[in-house]
Coordinates of C-alpha atoms in Angstrom, one line a residue:
M172 CA 32.1 11.2 12.6
S173 CA 35.7 10.4 13.7
R174 CA 36.4 8.6 17.0
P175 CA 37.0 11.2 19.8
Q176 CA 39.6 10.8 22.5
N177 CA 37.3 11.6 25.4
A178 CA 34.0 9.7 25.8
K179 CA 32.5 12.4 28.0
E180 CA 33.0 15.1 25.4
F181 CA 31.7 12.7 22.7
R182 CA 28.5 12.1 24.6
E183 CA 28.0 15.8 25.4
E184 CA 28.2 16.5 21.7
L185 CA 25.8 13.7 20.9
A186 CA 23.4 15.0 23.5
K187 CA 23.4 18.4 21.8
N188 CA 22.7 16.7 18.5
F189 CA 19.7 14.9 19.8
S190 CA 18.4 18.0 21.7
H191 CA 17.9 19.7 18.3
I192 CA 16.3 16.6 16.6
L193 CA 12.8 18.3 16.4
E194 CA 14.2 21.0 14.2
E195 CA 15.9 18.6 11.7
K196 CA 14.3 17.8 8.3
G197 CA 14.7 15.0 5.8
L198 CA 15.7 12.3 8.3
S199 CA 14.6 8.8 7.3
W200 CA 15.4 5.7 9.2
K201 CA 16.8 2.7 7.4
K202 CA 16.8 -0.8 8.8
E203 CA 20.3 -2.2 8.4
W204 CA 19.7 -5.9 8.1
H205 CA 18.2 -8.3 5.5
C206 CA 16.5 -11.6 6.3
G207 CA 15.4 -13.2 3.0
G208 CA 11.8 -14.4 3.1
N209 CA 11.0 -12.2 6.1
S210 CA 11.8 -9.0 4.1
A211 CA 9.2 -6.6 3.0
P212 CA 7.4 -7.5 -0.3
Y213 CA 8.9 -6.2 -3.5
N214 CA 8.6 -6.6 -7.3
A215 CA 10.8 -9.4 -8.6
I216 CA 11.7 -7.5 -11.8
T217 CA 12.0 -3.8 -10.8
K218 CA 13.2 -4.6 -7.2
T219 CA 10.8 -1.8 -6.1
P220 CA 9.3 -2.4 -2.6
Y221 CA 5.6 -2.2 -2.2
H222 CA 4.4 0.6 0.1
G223 CA 1.5 1.4 2.4
C224 CA -1.6 -0.8 2.1
N225 CA -0.1 -2.8 -0.7
S226 CA 2.8 -3.9 1.5
F227 CA 0.5 -4.7 4.3
A228 CA -1.9 -6.7 2.1
L229 CA 0.8 -8.7 0.4
S230 CA 2.5 -9.5 3.8
M231 CA -0.8 -10.7 5.2
V232 CA -1.5 -12.9 2.1
A233 CA 2.1 -14.3 2.4
F234 CA 1.5 -15.2 6.0
T235 CA -1.9 -16.8 5.5
R236 CA -0.7 -18.8 2.4
G237 CA 2.6 -19.8 3.9
Y238 CA 4.8 -17.9 1.3
N239 CA 8.4 -17.6 2.4
D240 CA 9.5 -15.4 -0.6
P241 CA 9.1 -11.6 -0.6
R242 CA 9.1 -11.4 -4.5
W243 CA 5.9 -10.6 -6.4
M244 CA 5.3 -10.2 -10.1
T245 CA 2.5 -9.5 -12.7
M246 CA 1.3 -12.0 -15.2
T247 CA 3.0 -10.0 -18.0
Q248 CA 6.3 -10.2 -16.1
I249 CA 5.9 -14.0 -15.7
M250 CA 5.0 -14.6 -19.3
D251 CA 7.7 -12.3 -20.6
K252 CA 6.7 -12.6 -24.3
E253 CA 9.2 -10.0 -25.4
H254 CA 12.1 -11.6 -23.5
K255 CA 13.1 -8.5 -21.7
Y256 CA 12.4 -9.3 -18.0
H257 CA 14.1 -12.7 -17.5
S258 CA 15.5 -13.8 -20.9
K259 CA 17.7 -16.6 -19.4
E260 CA 14.9 -18.0 -17.3
H261 CA 11.6 -19.5 -18.4
W262 CA 8.9 -18.8 -15.8
H263 CA 5.6 -20.6 -15.6
L264 CA 2.7 -20.0 -13.2
K265 CA 1.7 -23.1 -11.3
K266 CA -1.7 -24.4 -12.1
G267 CA -4.3 -23.3 -9.5
S268 CA -2.3 -20.3 -8.3
T269 CA -4.4 -17.4 -7.0
A270 CA -3.8 -13.8 -7.8
T271 CA -3.5 -11.0 -5.2
Y272 CA -4.4 -7.5 -6.3
V273 CA -2.3 -4.3 -5.6
E274 CA -3.5 -0.8 -6.0
Y275 CA -1.7 1.7 -8.3
W276 CA -2.4 5.4 -8.4
Y277 CA -1.7 7.3 -11.6
P278 CA -2.4 10.8 -13.0
F279 CA -4.9 11.2 -15.8
D280 CA -4.7 14.2 -18.1
L281 CA -8.3 15.6 -18.5
K282 CA -7.3 17.7 -21.5
A283 CA -5.4 15.1 -23.4
K284 CA -7.7 12.3 -22.1
K285 CA -4.8 9.9 -21.3
A286 CA -3.0 8.4 -18.4
L287 CA 0.4 9.8 -17.6
T288 CA 3.5 8.5 -15.8
W289 CA 4.4 10.3 -12.6
D290 CA 7.5 11.8 -14.4
E291 CA 5.2 13.1 -17.2
Y292 CA 2.8 14.6 -14.6
T293 CA 5.7 16.3 -12.8
N294 CA 6.9 17.8 -16.1
E295 CA 3.5 19.1 -16.9
I296 CA 3.1 20.8 -13.5
N297 CA 6.6 22.3 -13.8
S298 CA 5.7 23.7 -17.2
G299 CA 2.9 25.8 -15.6
R300 CA -0.2 23.6 -15.8
E301 CA -2.7 23.5 -12.8
T302 CA -3.3 20.4 -10.7
T303 CA -7.0 20.8 -11.4
E304 CA -6.3 19.8 -15.0
F305 CA -5.5 16.3 -13.8
L306 CA -7.4 13.6 -12.0
M307 CA -5.9 10.9 -9.8
K308 CA -7.1 7.5 -10.7
T309 CA -6.5 4.0 -9.4
R310 CA -6.2 0.6 -11.1
Y311 CA -5.9 -2.8 -9.6
T312 CA -3.2 -5.2 -11.0
A313 CA -3.0 -8.9 -10.3
V314 CA 0.3 -10.1 -8.9
F315 CA 1.6 -13.6 -8.0
N316 CA 4.2 -14.7 -5.4
A317 CA 7.4 -16.3 -6.5
C318 CA 6.4 -19.4 -4.6
D319 CA 3.8 -20.0 -7.3
V320 CA 6.2 -19.5 -10.2
E321 CA 8.2 -22.4 -11.6
G322 CA 11.6 -21.7 -13.2
I323 CA 12.4 -18.6 -11.1
S324 CA 15.9 -18.5 -9.5
P325 CA 15.9 -19.3 -5.8
L326 CA 15.9 -16.3 -3.5
Q327 CA 19.5 -15.3 -2.8
E328 CA 20.0 -14.9 1.0
Y329 CA 21.9 -11.8 2.0
V330 CA 25.1 -12.9 3.7
N331 CA 27.8 -10.5 5.0
E332 CA 30.7 -12.5 6.3
D333 CA 32.6 -9.4 7.3
V334 CA 30.4 -8.7 10.4
D335 CA 32.2 -9.1 13.7
I336 CA 30.6 -9.2 17.2
D337 CA 32.3 -6.6 19.3
V338 CA 34.0 -7.6 22.6
L339 CA 31.9 -4.9 24.3
V340 CA 28.7 -6.6 23.3
S341 CA 30.0 -10.0 24.4
T342 CA 31.2 -8.7 27.7
L343 CA 28.0 -6.9 28.5
S344 CA 25.9 -10.0 27.7
K345 CA 28.0 -12.0 30.1
V346 CA 28.4 -9.6 33.0
M347 CA 24.8 -8.4 32.9
G348 CA 23.5 -12.0 32.5
V349 CA 21.5 -11.2 29.4
E350 CA 21.8 -13.9 26.8
I351 CA 21.8 -12.8 23.2
K352 CA 20.3 -15.3 20.7
N353 CA 20.7 -14.8 17.0
D354 CA 17.3 -16.4 16.3
G355 CA 15.2 -13.3 15.7
K356 CA 15.1 -13.7 11.9
D357 CA 13.8 -10.3 10.8
R358 CA 13.3 -9.0 14.3
A359 CA 15.5 -7.5 17.0
F360 CA 14.0 -7.3 20.5
Y361 CA 14.5 -7.6 24.2
Q362 CA 12.0 -9.9 26.0
P363 CA 11.6 -8.7 29.6
K364 CA 9.9 -11.9 30.8
S365 CA 12.8 -14.2 29.9
D366 CA 15.4 -11.4 30.2
M367 CA 16.8 -12.3 26.9
I368 CA 17.7 -10.6 23.6
H369 CA 16.8 -11.9 20.2
L370 CA 18.6 -10.6 17.1
P371 CA 19.0 -11.6 13.4
K372 CA 22.2 -13.5 12.5
P373 CA 25.3 -11.2 12.3
T374 CA 25.6 -12.1 8.6
A375 CA 22.2 -10.5 7.9
F376 CA 23.5 -7.0 8.9
E377 CA 25.0 -4.5 6.4
S378 CA 28.0 -3.7 8.7
T379 CA 29.8 -4.5 11.9
Y380 CA 28.6 -1.2 13.3
A381 CA 25.0 -2.0 12.4
Y382 CA 25.0 -5.3 14.3
N383 CA 26.7 -4.1 17.4
S384 CA 24.7 -0.8 17.7
T385 CA 21.5 -2.9 17.4
A386 CA 22.8 -5.2 20.1
L387 CA 23.6 -2.2 22.3
H388 CA 20.1 -0.8 21.7
E389 CA 18.6 -4.1 23.0
L390 CA 21.0 -4.2 25.9
A391 CA 19.9 -0.7 26.8
H392 CA 16.3 -2.0 27.0
S393 CA 17.5 -4.8 29.4
T394 CA 18.8 -2.2 31.9
A395 CA 15.1 -1.5 32.7
H396 CA 15.0 -4.9 34.4
P397 CA 14.2 -4.8 38.2
S398 CA 17.6 -6.3 38.9
R399 CA 19.4 -3.4 37.1
L400 CA 18.1 0.2 36.8
N401 CA 14.5 -0.8 37.5
R402 CA 13.1 1.5 34.9
P403 CA 9.4 1.3 34.0
I404 CA 9.0 -0.5 30.7
G405 CA 5.9 -1.5 28.9
G406 CA 3.0 0.1 27.1
K407 CA 1.5 -1.1 23.8
F408 CA 3.4 -0.6 20.5
G409 CA 3.0 3.1 19.4
S410 CA 2.0 4.3 22.9
E411 CA 3.9 7.2 24.6
E412 CA 5.4 4.8 27.1
Y413 CA 6.7 2.5 24.4
A414 CA 8.0 5.5 22.4
F415 CA 9.8 6.9 25.4
E416 CA 11.6 3.7 26.0
E417 CA 12.7 3.5 22.4
L418 CA 14.2 7.0 22.7
I419 CA 16.2 5.9 25.7
A420 CA 17.5 2.7 24.1
E421 CA 18.5 4.3 20.7
M422 CA 20.3 7.3 22.3
S423 CA 22.0 4.9 24.8
S424 CA 23.2 2.8 21.9
C425 CA 24.6 5.9 20.2
F426 CA 26.3 7.1 23.4
M427 CA 28.0 3.7 23.9
S428 CA 29.2 3.6 20.3
V429 CA 32.4 5.4 21.3
H430 CA 33.6 2.1 22.8
L431 CA 33.0 0.0 19.7
N432 CA 35.8 -1.0 17.4
A433 CA 33.7 0.1 14.4
E434 CA 33.6 3.8 14.3
I435 CA 30.3 5.6 14.0
S436 CA 29.9 7.2 10.5
D437 CA 27.9 10.2 9.5
F438 CA 25.3 7.8 8.0
H439 CA 25.0 5.9 11.2
L440 CA 24.7 9.0 13.3
A441 CA 21.9 10.3 10.9
N442 CA 20.2 6.9 11.2
H443 CA 20.3 7.1 15.0
K444 CA 18.8 10.5 14.8
A445 CA 16.1 9.5 12.3
Y446 CA 15.0 6.6 14.6
V447 CA 14.7 9.0 17.5
Q448 CA 12.8 11.5 15.5
S449 CA 10.4 8.9 14.3
W450 CA 9.5 7.9 17.9
I451 CA 9.4 11.4 19.4
S452 CA 6.4 12.0 17.1
A453 CA 4.3 9.6 19.3
I454 CA 4.8 11.8 22.4
K455 CA 2.7 14.9 23.1
E456 CA 5.1 16.8 25.3
K457 CA 8.0 16.4 22.8
P458 CA 10.6 18.8 24.1
E459 CA 10.2 17.8 27.7
A460 CA 10.1 14.1 26.9
L461 CA 13.2 14.4 24.7
A462 CA 15.2 16.2 27.4
K463 CA 14.2 13.6 29.9
A464 CA 15.0 10.7 27.5
I465 CA 18.5 12.2 26.9
S466 CA 19.1 12.3 30.7
E467 CA 17.9 8.7 31.1
A468 CA 20.0 7.5 28.2
Q469 CA 23.1 9.1 29.8
K470 CA 22.3 7.1 33.0
V471 CA 22.0 3.9 31.0
A472 CA 25.4 4.6 29.3
E473 CA 27.0 5.2 32.7
Y474 CA 25.5 1.9 34.0
I475 CA 26.8 0.0 31.0
D476 CA 30.2 1.7 31.3
L477 CA 30.4 0.5 34.9
K478 CA 29.4 -3.1 33.9
A479 CA 31.9 -3.1 31.0
G480 CA 34.6 -1.9 33.3
Y481 CA 35.4 1.4 31.6
L482 CA 34.7 3.6 34.7
V483 CA 36.8 1.4 36.8
Q484 CA 39.7 1.6 34.3
Q485 CA 39.4 5.4 34.2
K486 CA 39.5 5.8 38.0
A487 CA 42.5 3.5 38.2
S488 CA 44.4 5.4 35.5

């Protein structure tokens, strides 16, 4: 999406985009920062992230045991007898290490009486076979955290030195009196009680736009403070109240992107929309709530415009 000449027209077009969000398919939000040991658990060899209950279980084990590495591996991968996983490194499981078990689902061919890979199963179904000819089975595999493996290379921290903090973000933080601290590690959040924003380090973000749009999202939350727009904010995570505030903040961030030096790309616009779509699902009266959230987001953008001096500049020109 190229930078428009007129902010008003830009936001009107964005509002139309968001108003049709319930009809869009295939949107999937992607977190655009990486924070080393605080990342989601993944397999050290395949780099495949663990999902669902496996991800939750491994994260809980890591927390209780004090692991600060998101990498996990099987005993076969650690031993690497065929020298195909880490031929240049010699891994050794520390004595006394405790295994954690992950659950794997796989298709079993009742006719051939053998386990299949998911690709093989898909090919069989595409060839005309019925799903009733197969059974879904589970197996449990022991995995170990990288903290219990000697010889493994240290975890490489993601560092992007090309991320710049936009003057808009710095200006808003100053004039609104909302301090931004880059101590959030893997979290980005606004804390109403202290009236402060906590973000990961700029170098943890994939792009300049990703950092600044995230900062704008949290600054939008801060406008709910009684000293500003005095908007109701609260509710437990996942509640309708919480979801509604997330809609406002994300759309406000997108509306304000017109003033950033880093232009919003098609990917970033789709990611904004995916985030909004994920939270609208938590609200019963979806169309009505979405329309109201768009209206509130426009108010937030106008407030931020005023604080940043854009409206004053426009009136003076």
